[in-house]
Tab-separated table of N, CA and C in Angstrom:
chain	number	residue	atom	x	y	z
A	1	UNK	N	106.231	72.149	127.552
A	1	UNK	CA	106.732	70.929	128.141
A	1	UNK	C	105.572	70.128	128.740
A	2	UNK	N	104.703	70.763	129.476
A	2	UNK	CA	103.576	70.085	130.090
A	2	UNK	C	102.637	69.527	129.021
A	3	UNK	N	102.380	70.313	127.991
A	3	UNK	CA	101.523	69.850	126.903
A	3	UNK	C	102.132	68.621	126.229
A	4	UNK	N	103.428	68.651	125.986
A	4	UNK	CA	104.107	67.516	125.359
A	4	UNK	C	103.960	66.272	126.215
A	5	UNK	N	104.174	66.399	127.508
A	5	UNK	CA	104.043	65.248	128.405
A	5	UNK	C	102.615	64.729	128.443
A	6	UNK	N	101.645	65.618	128.449
A	6	UNK	CA	100.242	65.212	128.448
A	6	UNK	C	99.909	64.442	127.179
A	7	UNK	N	100.340	64.953	126.039
A	7	UNK	CA	100.083	64.274	124.771
A	7	UNK	C	100.784	62.919	124.725
A	8	UNK	N	101.997	62.856	125.218
A	8	UNK	CA	102.722	61.579	125.224
A	8	UNK	C	101.993	60.543	126.068
A	9	UNK	N	101.492	60.937	127.197
A	9	UNK	CA	100.770	59.998	128.053
A	9	UNK	C	99.439	59.586	127.447
A	10	UNK	N	98.796	60.493	126.755
A	10	UNK	CA	97.479	60.215	126.177
A	10	UNK	C	97.559	59.388	124.904
A	11	UNK	N	98.592	59.546	124.125
A	11	UNK	CA	98.670	58.913	122.811
A	11	UNK	C	99.641	57.738	122.754
A	12	UNK	N	99.732	56.955	123.791
A	12	UNK	CA	100.487	55.692	123.822
A	12	UNK	C	101.964	55.873	123.464
A	13	UNK	N	102.527	56.947	123.926
A	13	UNK	CA	103.937	57.224	123.659
A	13	UNK	C	104.817	56.062	124.106
A	14	UNK	N	104.570	55.536	125.286
A	14	UNK	CA	105.419	54.472	125.827
A	14	UNK	C	105.277	53.176	125.031
A	15	UNK	N	104.085	52.895	124.546
A	15	UNK	CA	103.895	51.719	123.694
A	15	UNK	C	104.646	51.879	122.380
A	16	UNK	N	104.637	53.074	121.853
A	16	UNK	CA	105.320	53.343	120.595
A	16	UNK	C	106.831	53.229	120.761
A	17	UNK	N	107.356	53.676	121.877
A	17	UNK	CA	108.792	53.561	122.146
A	17	UNK	C	109.226	52.106	122.054
A	18	UNK	N	108.442	51.207	122.642
A	18	UNK	CA	108.796	49.789	122.654
A	18	UNK	C	108.755	49.159	121.267
A	19	UNK	N	107.921	49.678	120.395
A	19	UNK	CA	107.713	49.076	119.075
A	19	UNK	C	108.216	49.939	117.918
A	20	UNK	N	108.951	50.981	118.194
A	20	UNK	CA	109.265	51.961	117.150
A	20	UNK	C	110.025	51.366	115.966
A	21	UNK	N	110.990	50.484	116.201
A	21	UNK	CA	111.736	49.909	115.082
A	21	UNK	C	110.842	49.024	114.223
A	22	UNK	N	109.996	48.236	114.865
A	22	UNK	CA	109.099	47.344	114.135
A	22	UNK	C	108.094	48.130	113.314
A	23	UNK	N	107.439	49.091	113.938
A	23	UNK	CA	106.415	49.887	113.251
A	23	UNK	C	107.047	50.679	112.118
A	24	UNK	N	108.160	51.322	112.369
A	24	UNK	CA	108.810	52.123	111.345
A	24	UNK	C	109.284	51.246	110.186
A	25	UNK	N	109.826	50.078	110.488
A	25	UNK	CA	110.264	49.157	109.438
A	25	UNK	C	109.127	48.759	108.514
A	26	UNK	N	107.972	48.470	109.090
A	26	UNK	CA	106.809	48.108	108.278
A	26	UNK	C	106.339	49.281	107.421
A	27	UNK	N	106.353	50.467	107.994
A	27	UNK	CA	105.938	51.648	107.233
A	27	UNK	C	106.915	51.952	106.091
A	28	UNK	N	108.202	51.787	106.337
A	28	UNK	CA	109.186	52.029	105.279
A	28	UNK	C	109.055	51.003	104.155
A	29	UNK	N	108.676	49.774	104.494
A	29	UNK	CA	108.404	48.778	103.450
A	29	UNK	C	107.214	49.212	102.597
A	30	UNK	N	106.224	49.794	103.231
A	30	UNK	CA	105.063	50.292	102.489
A	30	UNK	C	105.475	51.409	101.529
A	31	UNK	N	106.346	52.283	101.983
A	31	UNK	CA	106.831	53.357	101.117
A	31	UNK	C	107.634	52.765	99.950
A	32	UNK	N	108.455	51.775	100.233
A	32	UNK	CA	109.295	51.172	99.192
A	32	UNK	C	108.470	50.484	98.105
A	33	UNK	N	107.312	49.960	98.477
A	33	UNK	CA	106.456	49.285	97.487
A	33	UNK	C	105.925	50.259	96.446
A	34	UNK	N	105.779	51.513	96.805
A	34	UNK	CA	105.381	52.527	95.840
A	34	UNK	C	103.914	52.555	95.474
A	35	UNK	N	103.077	51.901	96.253
A	35	UNK	CA	101.644	51.924	95.986
A	35	UNK	C	101.117	53.341	96.186
A	36	UNK	N	100.317	53.816	95.252
A	36	UNK	CA	99.844	55.206	95.269
A	36	UNK	C	98.901	55.526	96.434
A	37	UNK	N	98.287	54.532	97.011
A	37	UNK	CA	97.415	54.749	98.163
A	37	UNK	C	98.167	54.502	99.464
A	38	UNK	N	98.957	53.451	99.469
A	38	UNK	CA	99.653	53.025	100.677
A	38	UNK	C	100.808	53.955	101.057
A	39	UNK	N	101.550	54.422	100.079
A	39	UNK	CA	102.727	55.250	100.354
A	39	UNK	C	102.384	56.552	101.076
A	40	UNK	N	101.410	57.331	100.597
A	40	UNK	CA	101.087	58.566	101.338
A	40	UNK	C	100.603	58.299	102.765
A	41	UNK	N	99.833	57.229	102.955
A	41	UNK	CA	99.370	56.900	104.309
A	41	UNK	C	100.548	56.517	105.200
A	42	UNK	N	101.483	55.733	104.660
A	42	UNK	CA	102.673	55.349	105.419
A	42	UNK	C	103.523	56.576	105.741
A	43	UNK	N	103.629	57.495	104.784
A	43	UNK	CA	104.392	58.734	105.024
A	43	UNK	C	103.771	59.556	106.149
A	44	UNK	N	102.444	59.646	106.157
A	44	UNK	CA	101.766	60.372	107.244
A	44	UNK	C	102.068	59.723	108.590
A	45	UNK	N	102.026	58.392	108.621
A	45	UNK	CA	102.295	57.676	109.873
A	45	UNK	C	103.748	57.859	110.309
A	46	UNK	N	104.676	57.837	109.363
A	46	UNK	CA	106.088	58.063	109.697
A	46	UNK	C	106.272	59.454	110.289
A	47	UNK	N	105.649	60.435	109.672
A	47	UNK	CA	105.719	61.794	110.207
A	47	UNK	C	105.180	61.872	111.622
A	48	UNK	N	104.070	61.199	111.873
A	48	UNK	CA	103.489	61.195	113.217
A	48	UNK	C	104.399	60.512	114.230
A	49	UNK	N	105.083	59.455	113.804
A	49	UNK	CA	106.035	58.790	114.703
A	49	UNK	C	107.137	59.762	115.100
A	50	UNK	N	107.686	60.477	114.128
A	50	UNK	CA	108.759	61.422	114.440
A	50	UNK	C	108.258	62.559	115.321
A	51	UNK	N	107.067	63.049	115.059
A	51	UNK	CA	106.514	64.112	115.903
A	51	UNK	C	106.269	63.600	117.313
A	52	UNK	N	105.735	62.393	117.425
A	52	UNK	CA	105.425	61.824	118.736
A	52	UNK	C	106.686	61.554	119.544
A	53	UNK	N	107.688	60.965	118.911
A	53	UNK	CA	108.912	60.607	119.628
A	53	UNK	C	109.851	61.790	119.808
A	54	UNK	N	109.726	62.789	118.941
A	54	UNK	CA	110.575	63.968	119.059
A	54	UNK	C	112.037	63.630	118.881
A	55	UNK	N	112.907	64.347	119.543
A	55	UNK	CA	114.345	64.122	119.387
A	55	UNK	C	114.798	62.708	119.759
A	56	UNK	N	114.002	61.973	120.525
A	56	UNK	CA	114.386	60.594	120.870
A	56	UNK	C	114.315	59.668	119.665
A	57	UNK	N	113.777	60.132	118.545
A	57	UNK	CA	113.719	59.325	117.315
A	57	UNK	C	114.987	59.479	116.483
A	58	UNK	N	115.975	60.162	117.030
A	58	UNK	CA	117.203	60.412	116.282
A	58	UNK	C	117.857	59.113	115.808
A	59	UNK	N	117.754	58.052	116.609
A	59	UNK	CA	118.361	56.780	116.216
A	59	UNK	C	117.677	56.159	114.992
A	60	UNK	N	116.469	56.588	114.667
A	60	UNK	CA	115.743	56.082	113.504
A	60	UNK	C	115.971	56.941	112.269
A	61	UNK	N	116.577	58.074	112.450
A	61	UNK	CA	116.715	59.082	111.401
A	61	UNK	C	117.431	58.570	110.162
A	62	UNK	N	118.623	58.004	110.329
A	62	UNK	CA	119.426	57.617	109.172
A	62	UNK	C	118.732	56.562	108.315
A	63	UNK	N	118.188	55.544	108.963
A	63	UNK	CA	117.480	54.498	108.231
A	63	UNK	C	116.290	55.081	107.466
A	64	UNK	N	115.564	55.956	108.122
A	64	UNK	CA	114.371	56.546	107.514
A	64	UNK	C	114.729	57.434	106.331
A	65	UNK	N	115.689	58.324	106.514
A	65	UNK	CA	116.071	59.229	105.427
A	65	UNK	C	116.621	58.457	104.240
A	66	UNK	N	117.401	57.434	104.500
A	66	UNK	CA	117.948	56.624	103.418
A	66	UNK	C	116.830	55.932	102.632
A	67	UNK	N	115.867	55.360	103.332
A	67	UNK	CA	114.750	54.683	102.668
A	67	UNK	C	113.885	55.652	101.882
A	68	UNK	N	113.641	56.829	102.442
A	68	UNK	CA	112.827	57.825	101.746
A	68	UNK	C	113.540	58.332	100.490
A	69	UNK	N	114.841	58.547	100.580
A	69	UNK	CA	115.597	58.996	99.407
A	69	UNK	C	115.605	57.925	98.316
A	70	UNK	N	115.694	56.672	98.718
A	70	UNK	CA	115.629	55.571	97.749
A	70	UNK	C	114.275	55.550	97.057
A	71	UNK	N	113.211	55.737	97.829
A	71	UNK	CA	111.864	55.754	97.250
A	71	UNK	C	111.700	56.924	96.279
A	72	UNK	N	112.313	58.053	96.595
A	72	UNK	CA	112.250	59.208	95.696
A	72	UNK	C	112.979	58.943	94.388
A	73	UNK	N	114.030	58.163	94.456
A	73	UNK	CA	114.826	57.875	93.271
A	73	UNK	C	114.187	56.883	92.323
A	74	UNK	N	113.204	56.135	92.799
A	74	UNK	CA	112.560	55.164	91.922
A	74	UNK	C	111.622	55.882	90.960
A	75	UNK	N	111.332	55.247	89.872
A	75	UNK	CA	110.500	55.887	88.855
A	75	UNK	C	109.012	55.643	89.061
A	76	UNK	N	108.648	54.766	89.994
A	76	UNK	CA	107.243	54.397	90.123
A	76	UNK	C	106.329	55.421	90.800
A	77	UNK	N	106.764	56.141	91.844
A	77	UNK	CA	105.792	57.036	92.491
A	77	UNK	C	105.352	58.195	91.586
A	78	UNK	N	104.096	58.548	91.731
A	78	UNK	CA	103.563	59.703	91.014
A	78	UNK	C	104.150	60.979	91.614
A	79	UNK	N	104.028	62.090	90.919
A	79	UNK	CA	104.538	63.354	91.474
A	79	UNK	C	103.917	63.703	92.825
A	80	UNK	N	102.618	63.454	93.001
A	80	UNK	CA	101.995	63.769	94.300
A	80	UNK	C	102.539	62.876	95.409
A	81	UNK	N	102.803	61.613	95.077
A	81	UNK	CA	103.373	60.699	96.066
A	81	UNK	C	104.802	61.111	96.398
A	82	UNK	N	105.563	61.508	95.396
A	82	UNK	CA	106.927	61.988	95.656
A	82	UNK	C	106.901	63.244	96.529
A	83	UNK	N	105.915	64.097	96.306
A	83	UNK	CA	105.784	65.295	97.141
A	83	UNK	C	105.527	64.908	98.595
A	84	UNK	N	104.706	63.887	98.813
A	84	UNK	CA	104.424	63.416	100.177
A	84	UNK	C	105.692	62.839	100.803
A	85	UNK	N	106.481	62.110	100.026
A	85	UNK	CA	107.734	61.553	100.532
A	85	UNK	C	108.697	62.687	100.905
A	86	UNK	N	108.771	63.708	100.071
A	86	UNK	CA	109.623	64.867	100.381
A	86	UNK	C	109.168	65.556	101.664
A	87	UNK	N	107.866	65.688	101.831
A	87	UNK	CA	107.326	66.308	103.041
A	87	UNK	C	107.723	65.493	104.275
A	88	UNK	N	107.650	64.184	104.180
A	88	UNK	CA	108.020	63.309	105.299
A	88	UNK	C	109.514	63.397	105.578
A	89	UNK	N	110.309	63.441	104.521
A	89	UNK	CA	111.755	63.595	104.663
A	89	UNK	C	112.086	64.877	105.425
A	90	UNK	N	111.438	65.959	105.036
A	90	UNK	CA	111.673	67.242	105.703
A	90	UNK	C	111.221	67.208	107.161
A	91	UNK	N	110.087	66.587	107.428
A	91	UNK	CA	109.574	66.526	108.792
A	91	UNK	C	110.498	65.713	109.698
A	92	UNK	N	110.943	64.554	109.210
A	92	UNK	CA	111.837	63.711	110.012
A	92	UNK	C	113.137	64.448	110.299
A	93	UNK	N	113.632	65.155	109.322
A	93	UNK	CA	114.868	65.918	109.508
A	93	UNK	C	114.665	67.071	110.479
A	94	UNK	N	113.556	67.763	110.337
A	94	UNK	CA	113.276	68.902	111.211
A	94	UNK	C	113.208	68.478	112.673
A	95	UNK	N	112.605	67.332	112.933
A	95	UNK	CA	112.421	66.879	114.315
A	95	UNK	C	113.719	66.366	114.917
A	96	UNK	N	114.559	65.686	114.122
A	96	UNK	CA	115.701	64.998	114.714
A	96	UNK	C	117.073	65.527	114.315
A	97	UNK	N	117.164	66.300	113.252
A	97	UNK	CA	118.478	66.690	112.751
A	97	UNK	C	119.081	67.874	113.475
A	98	UNK	N	120.407	67.913	113.465
A	98	UNK	CA	121.069	69.118	113.954
A	98	UNK	C	121.182	70.088	112.778
A	99	UNK	N	121.757	71.238	112.998
A	99	UNK	CA	121.748	72.271	111.953
A	99	UNK	C	122.490	71.828	110.691
A	100	UNK	N	123.613	71.128	110.837
A	100	UNK	CA	124.376	70.685	109.666
A	100	UNK	C	123.581	69.647	108.883
A	101	UNK	N	123.000	68.680	109.582
A	101	UNK	CA	122.203	67.642	108.918
A	101	UNK	C	120.983	68.246	108.235
A	102	UNK	N	120.357	69.200	108.886
A	102	UNK	CA	119.177	69.839	108.315
A	102	UNK	C	119.538	70.586	107.037
A	103	UNK	N	120.654	71.279	107.027
A	103	UNK	CA	121.090	71.997	105.831
A	103	UNK	C	121.378	71.015	104.699
A	104	UNK	N	122.005	69.878	105.017
A	104	UNK	CA	122.274	68.871	103.989
A	104	UNK	C	120.973	68.348	103.382
A	105	UNK	N	119.979	68.102	104.209
A	105	UNK	CA	118.704	67.600	103.708
A	105	UNK	C	117.977	68.670	102.904
A	106	UNK	N	118.016	69.902	103.372
A	106	UNK	CA	117.406	70.988	102.599
A	106	UNK	C	118.092	71.147	101.247
A	107	UNK	N	119.404	70.983	101.206
A	107	UNK	CA	120.118	71.022	99.926
A	107	UNK	C	119.666	69.887	99.017
A	108	UNK	N	119.483	68.700	99.593
A	108	UNK	CA	119.002	67.550	98.817
A	108	UNK	C	117.624	67.856	98.228
A	109	UNK	N	116.740	68.385	99.045
A	109	UNK	CA	115.390	68.713	98.578
A	109	UNK	C	115.453	69.809	97.513
A	110	UNK	N	116.290	70.804	97.733
A	110	UNK	CA	116.453	71.867	96.744
A	110	UNK	C	116.980	71.332	95.418
A	111	UNK	N	117.962	70.425	95.487
A	111	UNK	CA	118.490	69.811	94.270
A	111	UNK	C	117.412	69.006	93.555
A	112	UNK	N	116.571	68.355	94.334
A	112	UNK	CA	115.491	67.556	93.758
A	112	UNK	C	114.555	68.436	92.938
A	113	UNK	N	114.224	69.608	93.468
A	113	UNK	CA	113.321	70.514	92.763
A	113	UNK	C	114.008	71.263	91.617
A	114	UNK	N	115.305	71.493	91.729
A	114	UNK	CA	115.989	72.242	90.684
A	114	UNK	C	116.415	71.359	89.515
A	115	UNK	N	116.217	70.059	89.641
A	115	UNK	CA	116.519	69.142	88.548
A	115	UNK	C	115.679	69.535	87.328
A	116	UNK	N	116.306	69.693	86.167
A	116	UNK	CA	115.534	70.119	84.997
A	116	UNK	C	114.462	69.119	84.582
A	117	UNK	N	114.574	67.879	85.071
A	117	UNK	CA	113.579	66.864	84.729
A	117	UNK	C	112.446	66.803	85.754
A	118	UNK	N	112.461	67.702	86.749
A	118	UNK	CA	111.396	67.716	87.757
A	118	UNK	C	110.060	68.007	87.093
A	119	UNK	N	109.100	67.260	87.486
A	119	UNK	CA	107.751	67.413	86.953
A	119	UNK	C	107.074	68.602	87.638
A	120	UNK	N	106.461	69.512	86.899
A	120	UNK	CA	105.771	70.650	87.527
A	120	UNK	C	104.685	70.208	88.512
A	121	UNK	N	104.098	69.030	88.260
A	121	UNK	CA	103.085	68.504	89.180
A	121	UNK	C	103.698	68.163	90.518
A	122	UNK	N	104.955	67.709	90.510
A	122	UNK	CA	105.655	67.410	91.761
A	122	UNK	C	105.822	68.670	92.590
A	123	UNK	N	106.249	69.732	91.950
A	123	UNK	CA	106.444	71.002	92.666
A	123	UNK	C	105.111	71.519	93.176
A	124	UNK	N	104.083	71.446	92.359
A	124	UNK	CA	102.743	71.883	92.782
A	124	UNK	C	102.237	71.041	93.948
A	125	UNK	N	102.460	69.718	93.877
A	125	UNK	CA	102.031	68.830	94.968
A	125	UNK	C	102.743	69.113	96.268
A	126	UNK	N	104.042	69.424	96.169
A	126	UNK	CA	104.805	69.730	97.379
A	126	UNK	C	104.350	71.036	98.014
A	127	UNK	N	103.991	71.990	97.193
A	127	UNK	CA	103.563	73.276	97.709
A	127	UNK	C	102.177	73.182	98.346
A	128	UNK	N	101.302	72.410	97.756
A	128	UNK	CA	99.931	72.335	98.258
A	128	UNK	C	99.744	71.334	99.381
A	129	UNK	N	100.711	70.431	99.606
A	129	UNK	CA	100.521	69.420	100.663
A	129	UNK	C	100.917	69.920	102.021
């Protein structure tokens, strides 16, 4: 608890709280564009937002998961980029979801990998990232 409070005070937690919808919206737009350089960086930043805000980011969860799932469904991202999106999806769910929501997301991720059209590079990228 003390470590969490120290990190929050040191890493502009309060500034992020005030701007969380704006910052997250911009990052989700970056993910939606599907750029191979921009998307992984945006995913890393989204993950950091969820880690920084912790359970207080629950109000951002639905919008984020929906946008990430949409990005996964598009044909443009490479397998490594899709792996990064899956990692971000799992992280956001882990930080904010309850047990039922987490199981639903894990089922979604499992279905994604069990799809017979899944690219082996996607699975390799998810494992190594």
